[in-house]
Short mmCIF file of C-alpha atoms in Angstrom, two decimals:
data_model
loop_
_atom_site.label_atom_id
_atom_site.label_comp_id
_atom_site.label_asym_id
_atom_site.label_seq_id
_atom_site.Cartn_x
_atom_site.Cartn_y
_atom_site.Cartn_z
CA MET A 1427 132.05 -53.31 -54.60
CA ILE A 1428 132.45 -50.87 -57.30
CA SER A 1429 135.68 -50.79 -59.63
CA LYS A 1430 137.69 -48.08 -60.73
CA GLU A 1431 136.91 -48.70 -64.40
CA GLN A 1432 132.89 -48.16 -63.49
CA ILE A 1433 133.32 -45.31 -61.54
CA LYS A 1434 134.83 -43.86 -64.63
CA TYR A 1435 132.20 -44.92 -66.75
CA ILE A 1436 129.59 -43.95 -64.64
CA ARG A 1437 131.08 -40.57 -64.61
CA SER A 1438 131.61 -40.63 -68.15
CA LEU A 1439 127.74 -40.58 -68.39
CA HIS A 1440 127.49 -37.28 -66.80
CA ARG A 1441 128.90 -35.78 -70.54
CA LYS A 1442 126.34 -35.47 -73.78
CA LYS A 1443 129.26 -37.05 -75.74
CA PHE A 1444 129.58 -40.40 -73.70
CA ARG A 1445 126.11 -40.81 -73.10
CA ASP A 1446 125.44 -40.47 -77.09
CA ILE A 1447 128.00 -43.43 -77.62
CA ASN A 1448 126.80 -45.61 -74.92
CA GLN A 1449 123.13 -44.80 -75.49
CA GLN A 1450 123.16 -44.75 -71.63
CA PHE A 1451 122.36 -42.20 -68.80
CA ILE A 1452 121.98 -41.55 -65.08
CA ILE A 1453 119.52 -41.00 -62.53
CA GLU A 1454 119.80 -40.14 -58.97
CA GLY A 1455 117.96 -40.99 -55.77
CA PRO A 1456 114.89 -43.31 -54.57
CA LYS A 1457 112.27 -41.17 -55.99
CA MET A 1458 113.84 -41.25 -59.40
CA ILE A 1459 114.48 -44.98 -59.10
CA ALA A 1460 110.86 -45.35 -58.27
CA GLU A 1461 109.56 -43.48 -60.96
CA ALA A 1462 111.60 -45.35 -63.54
CA ILE A 1463 110.46 -49.03 -62.06
CA ARG A 1464 106.84 -47.27 -62.42
CA TYR A 1465 107.31 -45.98 -66.09
CA ALA A 1466 110.24 -47.65 -67.89
CA PRO A 1467 111.48 -50.56 -66.17
CA GLU A 1468 112.83 -51.82 -68.93
CA SER A 1469 115.23 -49.11 -69.02
CA LEU A 1470 116.81 -49.68 -65.74
CA ILE A 1471 120.21 -51.60 -65.88
CA GLN A 1472 122.06 -51.48 -62.80
CA ILE A 1473 121.54 -49.53 -59.57
CA TYR A 1474 124.48 -48.69 -57.21
CA GLY A 1475 123.45 -47.71 -53.54
CA THR A 1476 124.52 -46.80 -49.88
CA GLU A 1477 121.00 -48.43 -49.40
CA THR A 1478 119.04 -51.10 -51.26
CA VAL A 1479 115.69 -49.84 -53.13
CA ASP A 1480 112.57 -50.21 -51.38
CA GLU A 1481 110.58 -51.49 -54.57
CA ARG A 1482 111.09 -54.86 -56.31
CA LEU A 1483 113.73 -54.53 -59.14
CA PRO A 1484 112.93 -55.40 -62.77
CA GLU A 1485 114.57 -59.05 -63.03
CA HIS A 1486 117.28 -58.00 -65.42
CA ALA A 1487 118.17 -54.83 -63.15
CA LEU A 1488 121.23 -55.28 -60.79
CA PHE A 1489 122.11 -53.90 -57.37
CA GLU A 1490 125.47 -53.51 -56.08
CA GLU A 1491 125.99 -51.78 -52.69
CA ILE A 1492 128.87 -49.17 -52.01
CA ASP A 1493 129.85 -46.70 -49.74
CA ASN A 1494 129.31 -42.95 -49.39
CA LYS A 1495 132.78 -42.16 -50.88
CA ALA A 1496 132.19 -44.16 -54.18
CA LEU A 1497 128.44 -42.26 -54.27
CA GLY A 1498 130.00 -39.09 -53.97
CA GLN A 1499 132.54 -40.01 -57.18
CA ILE A 1500 129.80 -41.42 -59.29
CA SER A 1501 126.97 -38.68 -58.17
CA THR A 1502 126.20 -35.51 -60.13
CA LEU A 1503 124.87 -33.68 -56.95
CA LYS A 1504 126.41 -31.83 -54.27
CA HIS A 1505 124.28 -34.29 -51.64
CA PRO A 1506 123.88 -37.35 -52.95
CA GLN A 1507 120.79 -39.41 -52.55
CA LYS A 1508 121.60 -43.05 -51.74
CA GLN A 1509 121.41 -44.31 -55.04
CA VAL A 1510 122.75 -43.79 -58.78
CA ALA A 1511 121.22 -46.13 -61.69
CA ILE A 1512 122.42 -46.54 -65.06
CA CYS A 1513 119.42 -46.32 -67.46
CA SER A 1514 119.46 -46.92 -71.61
CA TYR A 1515 118.14 -44.55 -73.77
CA LEU A 1516 114.33 -44.61 -73.61
CA PRO A 1517 112.74 -45.64 -77.18
CA ASN A 1518 112.74 -43.02 -79.96
CA VAL A 1519 108.75 -42.18 -80.59
CA SER A 1520 108.01 -40.43 -83.70
CA THR A 1521 104.26 -40.80 -83.77
CA ARG A 1522 102.68 -37.76 -82.68
CA PRO A 1523 99.35 -37.07 -80.84
CA ASP A 1524 96.98 -34.32 -81.78
CA PHE A 1525 98.30 -32.34 -79.20
CA TYR A 1526 102.45 -31.64 -78.26
CA ILE A 1527 104.88 -28.91 -77.41
CA ALA A 1528 107.40 -27.78 -79.82
CA LEU A 1529 110.36 -26.11 -77.47
CA ASP A 1530 112.63 -23.65 -79.74
CA THR A 1531 116.04 -23.61 -78.15
CA ILE A 1532 115.37 -24.22 -74.44
CA GLN A 1533 118.85 -23.81 -72.90
CA ASP A 1534 118.15 -24.08 -69.14
CA PRO A 1535 118.20 -27.49 -67.76
CA GLY A 1536 116.12 -26.55 -65.08
CA ASN A 1537 113.34 -24.88 -67.25
CA LEU A 1538 113.36 -28.11 -69.96
CA GLY A 1539 113.08 -30.32 -66.31
CA THR A 1540 110.05 -28.21 -65.34
CA ILE A 1541 108.52 -28.29 -68.85
CA LEU A 1542 108.60 -32.02 -68.97
CA ARG A 1543 107.20 -32.01 -65.64
CA LEU A 1544 104.40 -30.19 -66.51
CA ALA A 1545 103.51 -31.86 -69.74
CA SER A 1546 103.42 -35.11 -67.80
CA TRP A 1547 101.19 -33.70 -65.20
CA PHE A 1548 98.68 -32.19 -67.88
CA GLY A 1549 98.77 -34.95 -70.24
CA VAL A 1550 101.01 -34.03 -72.85
CA GLU A 1551 102.85 -37.03 -74.02
CA HIS A 1552 105.09 -35.78 -76.78
CA ILE A 1553 107.71 -32.54 -77.39
CA ILE A 1554 109.50 -31.98 -80.08
CA ALA A 1555 112.48 -30.03 -79.25
CA SER A 1556 115.07 -27.88 -81.81
CA LYS A 1557 118.48 -29.56 -82.00
CA GLU A 1558 119.83 -26.55 -80.13
CA THR A 1559 117.44 -27.53 -76.84
CA VAL A 1560 119.47 -28.80 -74.04
CA ASP A 1561 119.85 -32.43 -74.01
CA CYS A 1562 117.01 -34.27 -72.14
CA TYR A 1563 119.43 -36.92 -70.50
CA ASN A 1564 121.58 -34.17 -69.23
CA PRO A 1565 121.37 -34.86 -65.38
CA LYS A 1566 119.78 -31.94 -64.10
CA VAL A 1567 117.28 -31.96 -66.91
CA VAL A 1568 116.70 -35.49 -65.90
CA GLN A 1569 116.55 -34.57 -62.17
CA ALA A 1570 114.35 -31.45 -62.36
CA SER A 1571 111.72 -33.58 -64.78
CA MET A 1572 111.06 -35.42 -61.10
CA GLY A 1573 110.65 -38.91 -63.51
CA ALA A 1574 108.80 -37.18 -66.11
CA ILE A 1575 111.54 -37.93 -68.57
CA PHE A 1576 109.97 -41.87 -68.42
CA ASN A 1577 106.54 -40.59 -69.33
CA VAL A 1578 107.24 -38.03 -71.88
CA ASN A 1579 108.63 -38.58 -75.27
CA ILE A 1580 110.99 -36.46 -76.48
CA GLU A 1581 112.16 -36.10 -80.08
CA TYR A 1582 115.16 -33.80 -81.17
CA VAL A 1583 113.98 -32.51 -84.63
CA GLU A 1584 114.44 -29.69 -87.35
CA LEU A 1585 111.57 -27.55 -86.11
CA LYS A 1586 110.92 -25.82 -89.76
CA GLU A 1587 110.43 -29.23 -91.37
CA ALA A 1588 108.02 -30.32 -89.05
CA PHE A 1589 105.63 -27.23 -89.16
CA GLU A 1590 105.97 -27.66 -92.79
CA ASN A 1591 104.50 -30.86 -92.63
CA THR A 1592 101.71 -30.31 -90.36
CA GLU A 1593 97.91 -29.39 -90.77
CA LEU A 1594 97.89 -28.67 -86.84
CA PRO A 1595 97.31 -24.95 -85.82
CA ILE A 1596 100.39 -23.91 -84.23
CA TYR A 1597 100.17 -21.46 -81.03
CA GLY A 1598 103.08 -19.76 -80.10
CA SER A 1599 103.38 -17.63 -76.85
CA LEU A 1600 104.14 -14.45 -78.34
CA LEU A 1601 104.01 -10.46 -76.65
CA GLU A 1602 101.83 -9.17 -79.12
CA GLY A 1603 99.48 -12.34 -79.42
CA GLU A 1604 95.59 -12.94 -78.82
CA ASN A 1605 94.57 -13.11 -74.85
CA ILE A 1606 94.79 -16.93 -73.98
CA TYR A 1607 91.74 -16.39 -71.53
CA GLU A 1608 89.82 -15.06 -74.55
CA LYS A 1609 90.78 -16.88 -77.26
CA GLN A 1610 89.26 -19.77 -78.31
CA ILE A 1611 91.56 -22.59 -78.32
CA SER A 1612 91.31 -26.23 -79.82
CA LYS A 1613 92.53 -29.50 -77.90
CA LYS A 1614 94.58 -30.20 -81.16
CA GLY A 1615 97.68 -28.47 -82.31
CA ILE A 1616 101.16 -27.77 -81.27
CA LEU A 1617 102.04 -25.05 -78.54
CA VAL A 1618 105.54 -23.53 -79.11
CA MET A 1619 107.62 -21.86 -76.36
CA GLY A 1620 110.68 -19.85 -77.47
CA ASN A 1621 114.23 -19.41 -76.29
CA GLU A 1622 114.35 -17.79 -72.84
CA GLY A 1623 116.15 -14.61 -74.01
CA ASN A 1624 115.12 -14.66 -77.21
CA GLY A 1625 111.97 -16.32 -77.69
CA ILE A 1626 110.71 -17.74 -80.88
CA SER A 1627 113.61 -17.67 -83.60
CA GLU A 1628 112.88 -15.32 -86.63
CA GLU A 1629 112.52 -18.25 -88.81
CA LEU A 1630 109.80 -20.05 -87.18
CA LEU A 1631 107.59 -17.18 -86.80
CA SER A 1632 105.69 -16.96 -89.96
CA PHE A 1633 104.74 -20.69 -89.24
CA ILE A 1634 102.55 -19.75 -85.85
CA THR A 1635 98.83 -19.49 -86.84
CA ASP A 1636 97.64 -18.71 -83.43
CA PRO A 1637 99.85 -16.30 -81.31
CA VAL A 1638 98.87 -16.21 -78.02
CA THR A 1639 99.80 -14.21 -74.72
CA ILE A 1640 99.55 -14.38 -71.04
CA PRO A 1641 97.93 -10.98 -70.09
CA GLN A 1642 99.86 -9.05 -67.71
CA PHE A 1643 97.75 -7.92 -64.40
CA GLY A 1644 100.33 -6.21 -62.50
CA LYS A 1645 104.22 -4.77 -63.03
CA GLY A 1646 106.30 -7.68 -63.47
CA GLU A 1647 108.24 -7.51 -66.66
CA SER A 1648 107.93 -11.10 -67.56
CA LEU A 1649 107.34 -14.36 -66.83
CA ASN A 1650 109.68 -17.21 -67.47
CA VAL A 1651 109.43 -19.83 -69.95
CA ALA A 1652 108.17 -22.68 -67.40
CA MET A 1653 105.95 -20.56 -65.66
CA ALA A 1654 104.29 -19.39 -69.15
CA ALA A 1655 104.35 -23.14 -70.19
CA ALA A 1656 102.55 -23.87 -66.70
CA VAL A 1657 99.78 -21.39 -67.26
CA LEU A 1658 99.43 -22.17 -71.12
CA LEU A 1659 99.07 -25.83 -70.40
CA SER A 1660 96.47 -25.34 -67.60
CA GLU A 1661 94.51 -23.21 -70.42
CA PHE A 1662 94.83 -25.95 -72.96
CA SER A 1663 93.56 -28.51 -70.21
CA ARG A 1664 91.06 -26.94 -68.36
CA PRO A 1665 87.11 -27.00 -69.40
CA ARG A 1666 86.18 -24.01 -70.72
CA MET B 651 138.31 2.20 -56.10
CA ILE B 652 136.97 0.27 -53.44
CA SER B 653 138.58 -0.40 -50.34
CA LYS B 654 139.34 -3.60 -48.62
CA GLU B 655 136.74 -2.36 -45.86
CA GLN B 656 134.06 -1.92 -48.55
CA ILE B 657 134.72 -5.11 -49.93
CA LYS B 658 134.34 -6.73 -46.75
CA TYR B 659 131.18 -4.97 -45.83
CA ILE B 660 129.40 -6.08 -49.66
CA ARG B 661 130.83 -9.83 -48.50
CA SER B 662 128.95 -9.38 -45.03
CA LEU B 663 125.63 -8.80 -46.89
CA HIS B 664 125.98 -12.03 -48.51
CA ARG B 665 124.55 -13.47 -45.01
CA LYS B 666 121.36 -12.84 -43.10
CA LYS B 667 122.60 -12.04 -39.82
CA PHE B 668 124.75 -9.13 -41.40
CA ARG B 669 121.89 -7.69 -43.65
CA ASP B 670 119.65 -7.54 -40.81
CA ILE B 671 121.95 -5.63 -38.80
CA ASN B 672 122.37 -3.13 -41.37
CA GLN B 673 119.08 -3.22 -43.33
CA GLN B 674 120.65 -3.44 -46.41
CA PHE B 675 120.77 -6.13 -49.40
CA ILE B 676 122.49 -6.50 -52.49
CA ILE B 677 121.32 -6.67 -56.29
CA GLU B 678 123.60 -7.86 -58.95
CA GLY B 679 123.28 -6.80 -62.83
CA PRO B 680 122.16 -4.23 -65.36
CA LYS B 681 118.21 -5.54 -65.17
CA MET B 682 118.32 -5.59 -61.43
CA ILE B 683 119.16 -2.12 -60.83
CA ALA B 684 116.78 -0.86 -63.53
CA GLU B 685 114.25 -2.24 -61.78
CA ALA B 686 115.28 -0.89 -58.47
CA ILE B 687 115.62 2.65 -60.57
CA ARG B 688 111.89 2.20 -61.65
CA TYR B 689 110.34 0.76 -58.51
CA ALA B 690 112.39 1.41 -55.52
CA PRO B 691 114.84 4.36 -56.32
CA GLU B 692 114.98 5.63 -52.65
CA SER B 693 116.51 2.11 -51.75
CA LEU B 694 119.02 2.48 -53.96
CA ILE B 695 122.57 3.68 -52.29
CA GLN B 696 125.69 2.57 -53.75
CA ILE B 697 126.50 1.06 -57.52
CA TYR B 698 129.54 -0.57 -57.97
CA GLY B 699 130.23 -1.62 -61.46
CA THR B 700 132.99 -2.37 -63.98
CA GLU B 701 130.79 -0.58 -66.33
CA THR B 702 128.34 2.54 -65.61
CA VAL B 703 124.48 2.08 -65.61
CA ASP B 704 122.55 3.18 -68.78
CA GLU B 705 119.36 4.67 -67.08
CA ARG B 706 119.58 7.81 -65.10
CA LEU B 707 120.59 7.17 -61.21
CA PRO B 708 118.27 8.82 -58.40
CA GLU B 709 120.39 11.92 -57.27
CA HIS B 710 121.66 10.25 -53.66
CA ALA B 711 123.04 7.27 -55.32
CA LEU B 712 126.38 6.87 -55.64
CA PHE B 713 128.38 4.99 -58.55
CA GLU B 714 131.92 3.80 -58.37
CA GLU B 715 134.21 2.13 -60.97
CA ILE B 716 135.65 -1.11 -59.91
CA ASP B 717 137.60 -4.08 -61.69
CA ASN B 718 136.52 -7.20 -62.42
CA LYS B 719 138.55 -8.51 -59.76
CA ALA B 720 136.96 -6.65 -57.47
CA LEU B 721 133.55 -7.35 -58.74
CA GLY B 722 134.09 -10.78 -58.62
CA GLN B 723 135.01 -10.56 -54.58
CA ILE B 724 131.65 -8.76 -54.05
CA SER B 725 129.26 -10.87 -56.35
CA THR B 726 127.57 -13.68 -55.26
CA LEU B 727 127.04 -15.10 -58.78
CA LYS B 728 129.55 -17.64 -60.62
CA HIS B 729 129.30 -14.94 -63.82
CA PRO B 730 128.96 -11.81 -62.24
CA GLN B 731 127.16 -9.15 -64.05
CA LYS B 732 128.49 -5.84 -64.49
CA GLN B 733 127.53 -4.21 -61.40
CA VAL B 734 126.52 -5.06 -57.71
CA ALA B 735 124.40 -2.30 -55.74
CA ILE B 736 123.82 -2.01 -51.83
CA CYS B 737 120.13 -1.30 -51.21
CA SER B 738 118.21 -0.33 -47.86
CA TYR B 739 115.56 -2.74 -47.13
CA LEU B 740 112.20 -1.97 -48.39
CA PRO B 741 109.78 -0.44 -46.26
CA ASN B 742 107.62 -3.16 -43.87
CA VAL B 743 104.05 -2.59 -45.26
CA SER B 744 101.45 -4.16 -43.07
CA THR B 745 98.22 -3.14 -44.54
CA ARG B 746 97.09 -6.13 -46.23
CA PRO B 747 94.71 -5.74 -49.80
CA ASP B 748 91.84 -8.04 -50.28
CA PHE B 749 93.58 -10.79 -52.17
CA TYR B 750 97.32 -11.97 -50.96
CA ILE B 751 99.16 -14.94 -50.72
CA ALA B 752 100.38 -16.68 -47.61
CA LEU B 753 103.54 -18.68 -47.89
CA ASP B 754 103.92 -21.76 -45.46
CA THR B 755 107.62 -22.13 -44.83
CA ILE B 756 109.04 -22.02 -48.43
CA GLN B 757 112.56 -23.03 -48.34
CA ASP B 758 114.07 -23.04 -51.72
CA PRO B 759 115.38 -19.75 -52.65
CA GLY B 760 114.36 -20.14 -56.49
CA ASN B 761 110.94 -21.09 -55.57
CA LEU B 762 110.63 -17.82 -53.41
CA GLY B 763 111.92 -15.53 -56.12
CA THR B 764 109.69 -17.34 -58.81
CA ILE B 765 106.40 -16.88 -56.73
CA LEU B 766 107.27 -13.08 -56.33
CA ARG B 767 107.72 -12.72 -59.92
CA LEU B 768 104.65 -14.43 -60.70
CA ALA B 769 102.85 -12.50 -57.81
CA SER B 770 103.96 -9.30 -59.62
CA TRP B 771 103.06 -10.46 -62.76
CA PHE B 772 99.35 -11.21 -61.63
CA GLY B 773 99.03 -8.02 -59.96
CA VAL B 774 98.85 -9.99 -56.26
CA GLU B 775 100.88 -6.66 -54.31
CA HIS B 776 101.53 -8.39 -50.68
CA ILE B 777 102.56 -11.69 -49.57
CA ILE B 778 102.90 -12.62 -45.85
CA ALA B 779 105.49 -15.51 -44.86
CA SER B 780 105.83 -17.81 -41.87
CA LYS B 781 109.20 -16.96 -40.17
CA GLU B 782 110.86 -20.17 -41.19
CA THR B 783 110.59 -19.42 -44.78
CA VAL B 784 113.39 -18.29 -46.99
CA ASP B 785 114.65 -14.55 -46.20
CA CYS B 786 113.51 -12.50 -49.08
CA TYR B 787 116.80 -10.56 -49.24
CA ASN B 788 118.66 -13.71 -49.77
CA PRO B 789 120.60 -13.01 -52.92
CA LYS B 790 119.36 -15.96 -54.77
CA VAL B 791 115.91 -14.68 -53.94
CA VAL B 792 116.35 -11.45 -55.01
CA GLN B 793 118.07 -12.77 -58.47
CA ALA B 794 115.11 -15.00 -59.21
CA SER B 795 112.63 -12.27 -58.56
CA MET B 796 113.72 -10.70 -61.38
CA GLY B 797 112.94 -7.38 -59.74
CA ALA B 798 109.79 -8.30 -58.23
CA ILE B 799 110.92 -7.70 -54.84
CA PHE B 800 110.78 -4.16 -55.25
CA ASN B 801 106.98 -4.16 -56.17
CA VAL B 802 105.38 -7.01 -53.92
CA ASN B 803 105.63 -6.48 -50.07
CA ILE B 804 106.52 -9.41 -48.10
CA GLU B 805 105.68 -9.69 -44.35
CA TYR B 806 107.10 -12.35 -42.02
CA VAL B 807 104.69 -12.97 -39.42
CA GLU B 808 102.83 -16.01 -37.27
CA LEU B 809 100.57 -17.32 -39.90
CA LYS B 810 98.65 -18.71 -37.44
CA GLU B 811 97.85 -15.28 -36.10
CA ALA B 812 97.37 -13.73 -39.24
CA PHE B 813 94.68 -16.70 -39.90
CA GLU B 814 92.76 -16.00 -36.72
CA ASN B 815 92.31 -12.15 -37.20
CA THR B 816 90.90 -12.63 -40.77
CA GLU B 817 87.30 -12.35 -42.40
CA LEU B 818 88.65 -13.25 -45.77
CA PRO B 819 88.31 -16.99 -47.61
CA ILE B 820 91.41 -19.02 -47.18
CA TYR B 821 92.27 -21.03 -49.90
CA GLY B 822 95.00 -23.86 -49.46
CA SER B 823 96.36 -25.56 -52.07
CA LEU B 824 95.82 -29.45 -51.01
CA LEU B 825 95.87 -32.81 -52.68
CA GLU B 826 92.17 -33.51 -51.84
CA GLY B 827 90.68 -30.03 -52.21
CA GLU B 828 88.15 -28.84 -55.08
CA ASN B 829 88.89 -28.90 -58.46
CA ILE B 830 90.04 -25.29 -58.89
CA TYR B 831 88.43 -25.23 -62.80
CA GLU B 832 85.17 -26.00 -61.13
CA LYS B 833 85.19 -24.14 -58.21
CA GLN B 834 83.52 -20.72 -57.69
CA ILE B 835 86.35 -18.64 -56.29
CA SER B 836 85.87 -15.01 -55.45
CA LYS B 837 88.94 -12.05 -56.12
CA LYS B 838 88.90 -11.86 -52.32
CA GLY B 839 90.85 -14.03 -49.99
CA ILE B 840 94.13 -15.67 -49.12
CA LEU B 841 96.04 -18.20 -51.02
CA VAL B 842 98.37 -20.38 -48.84
CA MET B 843 101.10 -22.30 -50.21
CA GLY B 844 102.63 -24.83 -48.29
CA ASN B 845 106.27 -26.27 -47.87
CA GLU B 846 108.05 -28.00 -50.72
CA GLY B 847 108.24 -31.23 -49.05
CA ASN B 848 105.16 -31.38 -46.25
CA GLY B 849 102.59 -28.77 -47.55
CA ILE B 850 100.63 -26.87 -45.65
CA SER B 851 101.40 -27.54 -41.97
CA GLU B 852 99.26 -29.38 -39.52
CA GLU B 853 98.36 -26.88 -37.41
CA LEU B 854 97.36 -24.18 -40.24
CA LEU B 855 94.87 -26.78 -41.93
CA SER B 856 92.03 -26.08 -39.92
CA PHE B 857 92.18 -22.09 -40.77
CA ILE B 858 91.96 -23.24 -44.61
CA THR B 859 88.08 -22.76 -45.30
CA ASP B 860 88.42 -23.39 -49.02
CA PRO B 861 90.56 -26.26 -49.98
CA VAL B 862 91.68 -26.31 -53.47
CA THR B 863 93.51 -28.84 -55.75
CA ILE B 864 94.97 -28.79 -59.46
CA PRO B 865 93.49 -32.13 -61.32
CA GLN B 866 95.90 -34.23 -62.57
CA PHE B 867 95.58 -34.98 -66.52
CA GLY B 868 98.46 -36.87 -67.02
CA LYS B 869 100.85 -39.12 -64.94
CA GLY B 870 102.93 -36.76 -62.96
CA GLU B 871 103.54 -37.41 -59.58
CA SER B 872 102.96 -33.69 -58.63
CA LEU B 873 103.68 -30.36 -59.44
CA ASN B 874 106.04 -28.02 -57.44
CA VAL B 875 104.96 -25.14 -55.36
CA ALA B 876 106.18 -22.61 -58.03
CA MET B 877 104.40 -24.26 -60.88
CA ALA B 878 101.33 -24.95 -58.52
CA ALA B 879 101.50 -21.09 -57.74
CA ALA B 880 101.41 -20.05 -61.69
CA VAL B 881 98.50 -22.13 -62.19
CA LEU B 882 96.29 -20.87 -59.30
CA LEU B 883 97.31 -17.26 -59.66
CA SER B 884 96.24 -17.73 -63.02
CA GLU B 885 92.91 -19.15 -62.13
CA PHE B 886 92.37 -16.33 -59.61
CA SER B 887 93.18 -13.53 -62.39
CA ARG B 888 91.42 -14.78 -65.58
CA PRO B 889 87.80 -13.59 -65.92
CA ARG B 890 85.35 -16.69 -65.48
#
């Protein structure tokens, strides 16, 4: 059973304001819950589901069976996926590694989720993001990340400040940059990805030490930011 | 002015059945219309808009001014973008080049649109797709393609038959394939991308002459099909 109060509380977590107040967010479906158990078991607090979870739950995590109607009420999905779980915010990590990504105002939740998933795949453990970037605990971001939210740190900062205080080369994806396939790239640095419509913002451009570009082989007008991230992260990871 | 009958007709084009009967589909917004004018002017039949089009229209194409209410009625978008245009189906091209993509039951319209956009960028002019693949004239595919629908041919075929009748190497993105960064790849071949959930179907696996895989550098569980396409097309395009 789930009380009306609990339903109301979980629904409040659909909104950033209440997530921030309570330092909690939600995840949905067996796959996401499995990823939470695998990578961040301590953050998993309570699961509500029409079916129990296959994996063994961490000791502190509670499971409560609910019916389809209640699931529909607490889910953000059109087609809810068996379970909704409450997680606590993940620890803030501010130690930055030698290679990380900086996101300048990525606004689409699907793009941020996809970039998290790519970062995880290519072994990038840290992302810094401008404060105008979409909230990483937004349910659409969390779902699109396919669990990567649990193994990539994301830190919301003033990018200008971060760039002023680093010795690392700063790679920026720009139209008029150097051909990424020909450029000598190091495995240390910051890869800046700009906003979907406007690219990297004016005030940050002067910090880019290494502008790079993905050459166009055909006719397309542009690649979107997540596709560009896929190609660039592949280039930074592949042996050369 | 737009008549009730015209509104009804355009709304019927939201559905595959009526698109196929009439051999027409719709595109939305100034950007898509500009791409149609640029790459397939002959297919552009009629534009309905709350604002006129900036580019010069092909002579045969008609423009009709409509109000916001009518635009909302004919649009498939939550936030309509000034114009909706009717286009005729693009010519069927069945001459396949030396390098092309084969899609085995891609079901998500956003993924197909993104793959079209990537193909266009990387200069892949031809795609063959299984008959279970989402319709390329689905409005979500068309919009996600950002105009690439006009410069990439897509042909719906029996993949098995196509693979039986080719001498080209057939590259398949598989979990246990050869590391794409290390493999000798030619610029001729067919790159097969499999279904979102199930990968390449059983009956096609035996045709794959060159299984390839994108190695995982981090922790992520998988890359989605569009992201994998981005990385693989980049590898097939880049100088080695």
